[in-house]
mmCIF file of C-alpha atoms (C1' of nucleotides) and ligand atoms in Angstrom:
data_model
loop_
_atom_site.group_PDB
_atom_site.id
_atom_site.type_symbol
_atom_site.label_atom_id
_atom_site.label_comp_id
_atom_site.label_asym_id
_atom_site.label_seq_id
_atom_site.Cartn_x
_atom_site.Cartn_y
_atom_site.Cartn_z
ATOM 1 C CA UNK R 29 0.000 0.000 0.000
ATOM 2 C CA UNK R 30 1.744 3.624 -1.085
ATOM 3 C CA UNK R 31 4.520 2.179 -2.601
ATOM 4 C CA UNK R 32 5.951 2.650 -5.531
ATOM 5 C CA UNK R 33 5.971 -0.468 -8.389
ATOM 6 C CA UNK R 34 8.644 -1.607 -10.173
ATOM 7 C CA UNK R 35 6.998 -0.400 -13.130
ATOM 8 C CA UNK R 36 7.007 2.771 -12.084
ATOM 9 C CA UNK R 37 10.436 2.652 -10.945
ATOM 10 C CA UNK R 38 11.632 1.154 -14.037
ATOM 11 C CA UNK R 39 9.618 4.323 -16.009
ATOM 12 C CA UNK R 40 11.699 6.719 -13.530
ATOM 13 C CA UNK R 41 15.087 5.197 -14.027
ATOM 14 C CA UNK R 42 14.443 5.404 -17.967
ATOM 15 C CA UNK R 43 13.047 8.868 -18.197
ATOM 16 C CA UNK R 44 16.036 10.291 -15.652
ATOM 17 C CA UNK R 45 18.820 8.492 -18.031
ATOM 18 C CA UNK R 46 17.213 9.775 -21.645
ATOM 19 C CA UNK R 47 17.070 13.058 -20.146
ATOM 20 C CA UNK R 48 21.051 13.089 -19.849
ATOM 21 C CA UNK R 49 21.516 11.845 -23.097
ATOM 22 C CA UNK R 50 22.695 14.560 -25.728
ATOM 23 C CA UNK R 51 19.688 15.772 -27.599
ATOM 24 C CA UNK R 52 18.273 13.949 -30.217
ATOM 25 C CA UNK R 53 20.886 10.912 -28.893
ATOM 26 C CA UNK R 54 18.951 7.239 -28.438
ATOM 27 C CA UNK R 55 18.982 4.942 -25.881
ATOM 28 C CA UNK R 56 17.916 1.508 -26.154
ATOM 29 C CA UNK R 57 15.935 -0.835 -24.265
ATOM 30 C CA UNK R 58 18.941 -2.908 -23.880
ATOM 31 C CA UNK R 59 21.245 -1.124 -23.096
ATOM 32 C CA UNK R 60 19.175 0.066 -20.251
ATOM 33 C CA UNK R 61 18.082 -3.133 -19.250
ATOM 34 C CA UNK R 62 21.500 -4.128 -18.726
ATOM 35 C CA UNK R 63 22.741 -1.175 -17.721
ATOM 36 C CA UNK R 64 20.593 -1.343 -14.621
ATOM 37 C CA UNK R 65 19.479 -5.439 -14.555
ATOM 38 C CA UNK R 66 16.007 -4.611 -15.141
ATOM 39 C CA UNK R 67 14.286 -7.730 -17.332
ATOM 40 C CA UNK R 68 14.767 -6.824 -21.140
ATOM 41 C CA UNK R 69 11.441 -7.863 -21.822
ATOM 42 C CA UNK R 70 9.740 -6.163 -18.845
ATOM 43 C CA UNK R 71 11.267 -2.354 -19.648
ATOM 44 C CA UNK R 72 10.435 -3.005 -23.754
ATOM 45 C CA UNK R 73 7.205 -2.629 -22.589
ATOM 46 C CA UNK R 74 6.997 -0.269 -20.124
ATOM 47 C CA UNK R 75 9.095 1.975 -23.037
ATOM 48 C CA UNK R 76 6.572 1.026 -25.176
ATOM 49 C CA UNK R 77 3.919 2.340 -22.904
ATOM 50 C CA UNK R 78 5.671 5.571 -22.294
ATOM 51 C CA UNK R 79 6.241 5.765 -26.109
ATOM 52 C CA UNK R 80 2.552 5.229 -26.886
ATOM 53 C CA UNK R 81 1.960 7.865 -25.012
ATOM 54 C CA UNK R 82 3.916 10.453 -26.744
ATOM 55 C CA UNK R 83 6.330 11.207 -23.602
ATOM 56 C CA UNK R 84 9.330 9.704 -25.180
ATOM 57 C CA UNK R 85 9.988 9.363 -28.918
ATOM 58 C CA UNK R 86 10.947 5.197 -30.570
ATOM 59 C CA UNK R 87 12.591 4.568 -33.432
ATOM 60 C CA UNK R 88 12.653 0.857 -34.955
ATOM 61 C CA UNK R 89 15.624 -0.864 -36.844
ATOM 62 C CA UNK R 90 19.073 -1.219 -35.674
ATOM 63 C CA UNK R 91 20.645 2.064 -33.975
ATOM 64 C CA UNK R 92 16.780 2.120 -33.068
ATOM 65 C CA UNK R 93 16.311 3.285 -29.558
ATOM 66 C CA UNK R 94 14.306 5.971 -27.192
ATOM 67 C CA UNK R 95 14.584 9.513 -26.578
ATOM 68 C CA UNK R 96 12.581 11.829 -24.623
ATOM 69 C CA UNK R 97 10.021 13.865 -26.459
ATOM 70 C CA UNK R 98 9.586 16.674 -24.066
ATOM 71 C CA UNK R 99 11.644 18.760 -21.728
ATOM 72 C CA UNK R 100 12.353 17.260 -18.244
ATOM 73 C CA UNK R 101 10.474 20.363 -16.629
ATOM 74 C CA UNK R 102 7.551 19.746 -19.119
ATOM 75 C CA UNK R 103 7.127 15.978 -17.662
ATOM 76 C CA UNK R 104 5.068 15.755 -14.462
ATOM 77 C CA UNK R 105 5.159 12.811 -12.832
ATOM 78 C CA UNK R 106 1.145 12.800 -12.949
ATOM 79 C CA UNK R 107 1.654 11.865 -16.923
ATOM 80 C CA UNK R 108 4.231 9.464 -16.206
ATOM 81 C CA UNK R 109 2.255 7.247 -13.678
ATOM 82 C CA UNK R 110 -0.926 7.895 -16.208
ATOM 83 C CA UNK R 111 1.511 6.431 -19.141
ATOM 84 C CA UNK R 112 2.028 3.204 -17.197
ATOM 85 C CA UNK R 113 -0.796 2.937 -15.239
ATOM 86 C CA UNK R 114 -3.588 4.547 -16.728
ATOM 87 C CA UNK R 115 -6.102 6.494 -14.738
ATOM 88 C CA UNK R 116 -6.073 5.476 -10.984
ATOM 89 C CA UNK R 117 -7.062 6.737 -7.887
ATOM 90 C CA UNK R 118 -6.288 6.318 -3.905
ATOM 91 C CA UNK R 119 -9.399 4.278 -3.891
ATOM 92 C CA UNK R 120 -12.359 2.948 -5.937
ATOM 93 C CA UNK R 121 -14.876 5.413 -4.652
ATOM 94 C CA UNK R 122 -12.861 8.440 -6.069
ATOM 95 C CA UNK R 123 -13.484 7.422 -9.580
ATOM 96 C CA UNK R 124 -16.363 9.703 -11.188
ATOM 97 C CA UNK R 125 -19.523 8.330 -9.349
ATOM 98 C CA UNK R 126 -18.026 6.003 -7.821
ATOM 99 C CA UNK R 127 -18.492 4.938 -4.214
ATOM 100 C CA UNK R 128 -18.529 2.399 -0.973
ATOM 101 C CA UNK R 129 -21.251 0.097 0.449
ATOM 102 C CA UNK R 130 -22.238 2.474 2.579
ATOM 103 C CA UNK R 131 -24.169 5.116 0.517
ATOM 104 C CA UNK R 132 -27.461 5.141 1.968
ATOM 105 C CA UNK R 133 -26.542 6.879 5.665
ATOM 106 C CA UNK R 134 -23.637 8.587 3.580
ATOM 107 C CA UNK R 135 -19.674 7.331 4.015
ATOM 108 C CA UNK R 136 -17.852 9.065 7.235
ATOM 109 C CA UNK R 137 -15.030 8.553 5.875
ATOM 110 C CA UNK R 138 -15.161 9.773 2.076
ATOM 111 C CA UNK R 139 -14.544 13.430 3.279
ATOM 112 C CA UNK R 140 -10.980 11.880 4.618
ATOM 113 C CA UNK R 141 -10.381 9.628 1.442
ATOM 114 C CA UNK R 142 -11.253 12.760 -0.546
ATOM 115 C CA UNK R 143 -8.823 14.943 1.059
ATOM 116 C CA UNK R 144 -6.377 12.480 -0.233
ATOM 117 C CA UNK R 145 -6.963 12.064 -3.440
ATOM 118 C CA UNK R 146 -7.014 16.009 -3.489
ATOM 119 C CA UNK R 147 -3.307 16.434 -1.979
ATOM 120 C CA UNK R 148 -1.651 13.930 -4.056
ATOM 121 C CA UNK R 149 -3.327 14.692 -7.626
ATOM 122 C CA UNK R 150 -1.943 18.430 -6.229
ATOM 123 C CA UNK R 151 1.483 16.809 -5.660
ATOM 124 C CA UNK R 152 1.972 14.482 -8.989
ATOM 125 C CA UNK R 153 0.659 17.810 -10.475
ATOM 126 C CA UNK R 154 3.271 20.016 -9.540
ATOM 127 C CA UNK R 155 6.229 17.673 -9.650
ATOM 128 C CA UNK R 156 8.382 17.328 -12.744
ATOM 129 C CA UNK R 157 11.119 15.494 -14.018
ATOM 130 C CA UNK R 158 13.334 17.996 -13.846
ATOM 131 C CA UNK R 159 13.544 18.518 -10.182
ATOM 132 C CA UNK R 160 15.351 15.362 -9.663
ATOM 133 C CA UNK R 161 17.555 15.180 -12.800
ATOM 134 C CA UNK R 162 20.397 18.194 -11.200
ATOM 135 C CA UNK R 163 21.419 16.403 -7.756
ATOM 136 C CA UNK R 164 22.765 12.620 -7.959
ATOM 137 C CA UNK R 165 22.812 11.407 -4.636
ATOM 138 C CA UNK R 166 24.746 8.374 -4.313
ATOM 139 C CA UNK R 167 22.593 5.436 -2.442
ATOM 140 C CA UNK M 17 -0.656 1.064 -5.840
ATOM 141 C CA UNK M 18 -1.044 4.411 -3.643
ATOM 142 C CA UNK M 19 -4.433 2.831 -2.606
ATOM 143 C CA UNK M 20 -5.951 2.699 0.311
ATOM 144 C CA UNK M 21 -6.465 -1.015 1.378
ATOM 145 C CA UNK M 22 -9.288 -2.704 3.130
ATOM 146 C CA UNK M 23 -7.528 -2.783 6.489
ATOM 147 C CA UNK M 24 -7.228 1.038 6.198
ATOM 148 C CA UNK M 25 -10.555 1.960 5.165
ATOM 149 C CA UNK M 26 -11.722 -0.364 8.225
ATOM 150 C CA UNK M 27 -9.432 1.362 10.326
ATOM 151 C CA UNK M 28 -10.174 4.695 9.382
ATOM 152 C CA UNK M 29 -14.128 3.776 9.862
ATOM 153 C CA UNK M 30 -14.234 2.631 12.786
ATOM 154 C CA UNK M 31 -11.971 5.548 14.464
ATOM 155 C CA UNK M 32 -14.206 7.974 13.186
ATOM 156 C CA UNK M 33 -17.573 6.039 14.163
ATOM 157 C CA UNK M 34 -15.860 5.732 17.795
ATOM 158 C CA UNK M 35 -15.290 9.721 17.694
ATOM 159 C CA UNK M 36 -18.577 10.173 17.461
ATOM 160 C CA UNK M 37 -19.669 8.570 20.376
ATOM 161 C CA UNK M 38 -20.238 9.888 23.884
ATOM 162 C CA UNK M 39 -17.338 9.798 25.945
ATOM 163 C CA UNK M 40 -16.192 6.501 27.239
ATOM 164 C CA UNK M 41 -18.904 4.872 25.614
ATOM 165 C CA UNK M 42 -18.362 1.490 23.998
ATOM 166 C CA UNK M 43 -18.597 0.310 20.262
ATOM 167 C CA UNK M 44 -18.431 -3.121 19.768
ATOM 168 C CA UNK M 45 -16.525 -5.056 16.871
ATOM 169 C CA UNK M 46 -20.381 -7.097 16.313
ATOM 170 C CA UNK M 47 -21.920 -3.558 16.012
ATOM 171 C CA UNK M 48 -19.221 -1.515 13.796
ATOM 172 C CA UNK M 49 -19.045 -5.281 11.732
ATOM 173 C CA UNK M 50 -22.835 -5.376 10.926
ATOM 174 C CA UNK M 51 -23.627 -1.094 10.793
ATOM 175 C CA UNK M 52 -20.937 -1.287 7.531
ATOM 176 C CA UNK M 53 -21.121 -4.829 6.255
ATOM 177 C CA UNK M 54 -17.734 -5.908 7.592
ATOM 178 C CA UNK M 55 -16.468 -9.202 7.929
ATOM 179 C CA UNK M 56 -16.525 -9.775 11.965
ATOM 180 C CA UNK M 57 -13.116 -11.589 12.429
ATOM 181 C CA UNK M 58 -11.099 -9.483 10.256
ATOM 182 C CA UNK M 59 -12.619 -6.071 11.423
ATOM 183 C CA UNK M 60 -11.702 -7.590 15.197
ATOM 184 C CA UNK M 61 -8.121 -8.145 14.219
ATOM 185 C CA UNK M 62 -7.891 -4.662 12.846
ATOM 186 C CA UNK M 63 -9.473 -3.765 16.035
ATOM 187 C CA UNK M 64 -6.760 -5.710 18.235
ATOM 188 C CA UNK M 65 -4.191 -4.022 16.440
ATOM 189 C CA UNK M 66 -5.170 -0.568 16.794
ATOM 190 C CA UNK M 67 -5.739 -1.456 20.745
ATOM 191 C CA UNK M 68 -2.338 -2.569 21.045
ATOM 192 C CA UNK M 69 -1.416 0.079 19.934
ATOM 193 C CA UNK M 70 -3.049 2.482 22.174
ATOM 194 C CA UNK M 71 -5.091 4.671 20.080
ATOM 195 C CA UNK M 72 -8.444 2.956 21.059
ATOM 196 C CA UNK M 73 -8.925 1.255 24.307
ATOM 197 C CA UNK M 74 -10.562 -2.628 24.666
ATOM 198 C CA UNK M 75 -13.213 -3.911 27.268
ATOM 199 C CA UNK M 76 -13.750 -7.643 27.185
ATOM 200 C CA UNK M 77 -17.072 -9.223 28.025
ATOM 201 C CA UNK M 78 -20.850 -8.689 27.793
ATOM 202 C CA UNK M 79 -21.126 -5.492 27.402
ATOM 203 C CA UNK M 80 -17.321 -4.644 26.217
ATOM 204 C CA UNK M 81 -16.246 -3.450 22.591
ATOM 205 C CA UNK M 82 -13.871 0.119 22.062
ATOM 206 C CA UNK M 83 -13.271 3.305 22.918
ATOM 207 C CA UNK M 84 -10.905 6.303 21.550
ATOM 208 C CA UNK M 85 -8.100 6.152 23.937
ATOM 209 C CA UNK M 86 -7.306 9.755 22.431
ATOM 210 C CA UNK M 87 -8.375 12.636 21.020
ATOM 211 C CA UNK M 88 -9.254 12.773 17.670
ATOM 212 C CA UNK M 89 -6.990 16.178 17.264
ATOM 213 C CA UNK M 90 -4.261 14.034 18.394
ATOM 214 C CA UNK M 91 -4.267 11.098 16.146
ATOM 215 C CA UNK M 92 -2.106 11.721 13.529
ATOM 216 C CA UNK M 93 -2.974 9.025 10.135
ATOM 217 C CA UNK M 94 0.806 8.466 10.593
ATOM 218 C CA UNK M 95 0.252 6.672 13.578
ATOM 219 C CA UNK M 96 -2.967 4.831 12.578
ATOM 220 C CA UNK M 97 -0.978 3.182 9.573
ATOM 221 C CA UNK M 98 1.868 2.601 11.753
ATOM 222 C CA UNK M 99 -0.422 0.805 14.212
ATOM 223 C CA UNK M 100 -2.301 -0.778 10.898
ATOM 224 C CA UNK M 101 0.367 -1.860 8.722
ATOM 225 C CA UNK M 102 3.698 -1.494 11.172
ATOM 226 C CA UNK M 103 6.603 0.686 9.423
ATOM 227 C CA UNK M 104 6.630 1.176 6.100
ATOM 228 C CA UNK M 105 8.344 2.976 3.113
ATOM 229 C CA UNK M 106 6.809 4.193 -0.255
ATOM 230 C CA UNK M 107 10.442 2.356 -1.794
ATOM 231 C CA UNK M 108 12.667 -0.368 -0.269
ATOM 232 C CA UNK M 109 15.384 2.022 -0.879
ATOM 233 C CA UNK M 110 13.761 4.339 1.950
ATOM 234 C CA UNK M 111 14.145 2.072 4.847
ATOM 235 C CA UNK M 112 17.455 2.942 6.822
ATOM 236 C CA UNK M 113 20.751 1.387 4.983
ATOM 237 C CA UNK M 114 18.543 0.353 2.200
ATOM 238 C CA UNK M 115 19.360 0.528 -1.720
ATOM 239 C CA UNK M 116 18.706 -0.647 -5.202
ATOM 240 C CA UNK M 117 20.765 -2.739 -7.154
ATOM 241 C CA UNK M 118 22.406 0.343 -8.540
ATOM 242 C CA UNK M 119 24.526 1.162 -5.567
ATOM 243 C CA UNK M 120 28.147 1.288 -7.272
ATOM 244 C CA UNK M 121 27.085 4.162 -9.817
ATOM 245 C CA UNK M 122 24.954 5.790 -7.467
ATOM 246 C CA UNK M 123 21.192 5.385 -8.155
ATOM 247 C CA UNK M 124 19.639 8.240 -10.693
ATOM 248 C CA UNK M 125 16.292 7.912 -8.680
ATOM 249 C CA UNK M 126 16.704 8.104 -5.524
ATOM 250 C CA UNK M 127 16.516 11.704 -4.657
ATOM 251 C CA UNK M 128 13.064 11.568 -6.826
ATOM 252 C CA UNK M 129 11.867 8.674 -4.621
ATOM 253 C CA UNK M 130 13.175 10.219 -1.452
ATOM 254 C CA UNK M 131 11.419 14.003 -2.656
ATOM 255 C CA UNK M 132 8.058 11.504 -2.556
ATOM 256 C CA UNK M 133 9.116 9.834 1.166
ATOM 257 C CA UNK M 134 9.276 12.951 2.932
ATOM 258 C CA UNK M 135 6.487 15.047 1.406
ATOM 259 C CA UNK M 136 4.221 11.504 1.692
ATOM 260 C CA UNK M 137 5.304 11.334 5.592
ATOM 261 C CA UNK M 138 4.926 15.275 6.396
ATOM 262 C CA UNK M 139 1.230 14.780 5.072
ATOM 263 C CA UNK M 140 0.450 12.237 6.666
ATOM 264 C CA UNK M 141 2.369 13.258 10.291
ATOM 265 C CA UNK M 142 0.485 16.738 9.824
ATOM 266 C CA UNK M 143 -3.232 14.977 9.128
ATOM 267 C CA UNK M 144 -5.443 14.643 12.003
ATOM 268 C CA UNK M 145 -8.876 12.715 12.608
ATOM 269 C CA UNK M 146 -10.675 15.588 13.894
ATOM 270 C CA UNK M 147 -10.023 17.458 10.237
ATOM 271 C CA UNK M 148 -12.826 15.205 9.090
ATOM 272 C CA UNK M 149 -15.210 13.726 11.648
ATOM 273 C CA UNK M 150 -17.138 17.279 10.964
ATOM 274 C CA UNK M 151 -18.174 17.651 6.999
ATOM 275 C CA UNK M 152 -19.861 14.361 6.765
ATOM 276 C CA UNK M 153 -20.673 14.340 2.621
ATOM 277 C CA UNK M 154 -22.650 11.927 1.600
ATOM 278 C CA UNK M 155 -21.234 9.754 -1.404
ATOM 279 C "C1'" DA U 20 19.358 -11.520 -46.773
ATOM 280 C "C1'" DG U 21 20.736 -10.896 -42.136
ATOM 281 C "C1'" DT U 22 20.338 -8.545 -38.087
ATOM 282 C "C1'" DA U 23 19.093 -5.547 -34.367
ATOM 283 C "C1'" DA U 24 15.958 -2.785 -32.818
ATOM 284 C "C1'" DT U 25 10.732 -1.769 -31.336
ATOM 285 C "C1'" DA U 26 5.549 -3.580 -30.980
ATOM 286 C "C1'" DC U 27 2.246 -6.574 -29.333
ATOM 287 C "C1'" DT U 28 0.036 -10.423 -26.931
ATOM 288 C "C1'" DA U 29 -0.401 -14.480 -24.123
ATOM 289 C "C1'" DC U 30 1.079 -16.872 -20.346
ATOM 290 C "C1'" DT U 31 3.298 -18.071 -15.695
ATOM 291 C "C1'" DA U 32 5.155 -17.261 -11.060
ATOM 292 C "C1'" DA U 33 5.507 -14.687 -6.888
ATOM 293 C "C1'" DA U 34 3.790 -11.570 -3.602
ATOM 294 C "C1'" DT U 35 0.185 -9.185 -1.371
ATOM 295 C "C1'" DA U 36 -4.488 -8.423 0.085
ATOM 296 C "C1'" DG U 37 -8.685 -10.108 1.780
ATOM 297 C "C1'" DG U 38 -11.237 -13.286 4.178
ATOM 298 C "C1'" DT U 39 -12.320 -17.700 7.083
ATOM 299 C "C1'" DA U 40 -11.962 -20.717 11.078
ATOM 300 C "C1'" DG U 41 -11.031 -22.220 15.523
ATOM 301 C "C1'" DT U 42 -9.600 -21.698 20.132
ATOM 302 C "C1'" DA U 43 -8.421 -19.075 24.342
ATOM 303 C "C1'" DT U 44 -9.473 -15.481 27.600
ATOM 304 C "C1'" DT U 45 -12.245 -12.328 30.141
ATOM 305 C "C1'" DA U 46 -16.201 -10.589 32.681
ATOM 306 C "C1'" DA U 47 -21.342 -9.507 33.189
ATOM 307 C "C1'" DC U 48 -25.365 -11.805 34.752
ATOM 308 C "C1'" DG U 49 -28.573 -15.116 36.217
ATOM 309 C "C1'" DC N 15 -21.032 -21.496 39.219
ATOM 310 C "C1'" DG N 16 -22.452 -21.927 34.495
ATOM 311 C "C1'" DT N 17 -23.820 -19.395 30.388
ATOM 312 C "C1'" DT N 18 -22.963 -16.006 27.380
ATOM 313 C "C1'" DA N 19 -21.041 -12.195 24.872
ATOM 314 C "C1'" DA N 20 -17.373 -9.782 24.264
ATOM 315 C "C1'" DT N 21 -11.977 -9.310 22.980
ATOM 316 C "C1'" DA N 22 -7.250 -11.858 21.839
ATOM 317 C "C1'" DC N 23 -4.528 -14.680 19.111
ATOM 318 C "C1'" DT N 24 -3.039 -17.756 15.437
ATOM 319 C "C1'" DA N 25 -3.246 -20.616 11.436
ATOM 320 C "C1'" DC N 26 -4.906 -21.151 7.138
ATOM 321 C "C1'" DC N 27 -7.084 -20.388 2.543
ATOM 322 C "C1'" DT N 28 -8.530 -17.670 -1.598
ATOM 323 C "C1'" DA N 29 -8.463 -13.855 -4.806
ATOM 324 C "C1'" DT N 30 -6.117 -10.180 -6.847
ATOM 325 C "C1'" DT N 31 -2.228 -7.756 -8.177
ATOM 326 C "C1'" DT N 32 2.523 -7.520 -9.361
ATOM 327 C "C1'" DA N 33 6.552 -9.153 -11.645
ATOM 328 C "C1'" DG N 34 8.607 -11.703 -14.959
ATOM 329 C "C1'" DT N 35 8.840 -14.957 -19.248
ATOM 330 C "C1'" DA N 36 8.042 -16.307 -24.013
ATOM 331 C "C1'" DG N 37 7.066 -15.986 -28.673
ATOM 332 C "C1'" DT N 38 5.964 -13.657 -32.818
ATOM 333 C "C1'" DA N 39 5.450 -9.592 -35.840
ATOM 334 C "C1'" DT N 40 7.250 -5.400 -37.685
ATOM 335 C "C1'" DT N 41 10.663 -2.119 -39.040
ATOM 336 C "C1'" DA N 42 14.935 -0.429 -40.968
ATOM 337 C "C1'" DC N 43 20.140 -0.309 -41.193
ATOM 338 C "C1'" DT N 44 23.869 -2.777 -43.538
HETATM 339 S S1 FES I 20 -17.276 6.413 -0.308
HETATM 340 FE FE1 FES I 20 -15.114 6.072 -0.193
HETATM 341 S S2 FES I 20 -14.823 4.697 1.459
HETATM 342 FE FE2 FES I 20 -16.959 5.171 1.456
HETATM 343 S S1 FES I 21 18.070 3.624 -4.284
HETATM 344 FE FE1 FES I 21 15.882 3.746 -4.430
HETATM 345 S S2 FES I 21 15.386 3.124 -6.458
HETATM 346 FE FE2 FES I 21 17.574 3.163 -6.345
#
DNA sequence: AGTAATACTACTAAATAGGTAGTATTAACG
DNA sequence: CGTTAATACTACCTATTTAGTAGTATTACT
């Protein structure tokens, strides 16, 4: 529960390396998969998904690779979790009319859920790729 | 993942029902279970673990069940997941001496993942029960 | 033609979440 | 003192989600 996925890592790791590529430079699936022992298979198509999407930019045939296809600060991490994982919320009764068993005396606790949902669409929101890419901690 | 889970949503229920009674007055694990359709032995164990904890107190016997053991102003949802689901990071990498694979070259993600540890704990160290037992919206 | 890359889909294995069951312990009440 | 209704604890099972594997198709450089 509130935890980030390997997917998700796997997404991060990608996007941080393309954007310290030299523009226009590709980077392939392999080479990050082995780079950082992520399954080959597994990252394809997470790249895939991220490509699909229009955040980073494929190109087939040999010398193929990825590169990103917007600027670091342009990439919130709201599109990049939407890219993997399609829409999703903190739970089911968030989603537009949705709701818990409890609807006829009205849920206590959807006011708390709510306020949840509300802070971290406002933090995925408002934090981009770029923040991250400057300082390499070691760790 | 970031989703609520049953345990939580159980949790965060039955604090709020037991805020709303009169002081010192009991709410028993058979009442909470049938008022929101939970299943009795698992809403118990949640139950137990929050009363080990300290944030609600038990009375066995006929007439027993739970009480706050605190204010609602004073329980933080920190310490409701801590009592719920022990400690817990939104990485592996965030526990204390913990890493990725990618130790020698110094992992590219971590200061991302540790920007979304310490914003995730300061929310949920600065959120209080008593924010929502009031607005009680239906839905 | 050969090869090295992405694209897509189906399947399997592992981990987590959610729920069930049974027994022990405690205390009110007749 | 026995019955009963509550919490306490533990083991187990099932369903769902996550993570990884496999195979084939497509594209394009050489
Ligand atoms: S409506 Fe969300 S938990 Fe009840
Ligand atoms: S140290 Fe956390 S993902 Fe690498």
């Amino acid at each position: 529960m509130f935890r980030f996925n390997k997917d998700m890592e796997y997404a991060l790791i990608s996007l941080v390396e393309m954007s310290r590529q030299k523009e226009f430079q590709l980077l392939s699936a392999r080479e990050l998969s082995q780079r950082y022992a992520i399954p080959f298979k597994l990252l394809a198509r997470i790249l895939q998904k991220l490509s699909t999407d229009g955040l980073i930019k494929s190109v087939k045939g040999p010398m193929g690779g990825y590169r990103l296809n917007e600027q670091p600060e342009n990439i919130r991490v709201s599109r990049i979790l939407m890219a993997v994982r399609g829409e999703e919320r903190i739970a089911d009764c968030m989603s537009p009319g949705g709701d818990c068993a409890q609807d006829k005396i009205g849920c206590i606790i959807k006011p708390l859920i709510q306020v949840f949902q509300d802070k971290w669409v406002s933090f995925v929101e408002n934090t981009t790729l770029d923040e991250f890419t400057g300082s390499n901690g070691n760790g």
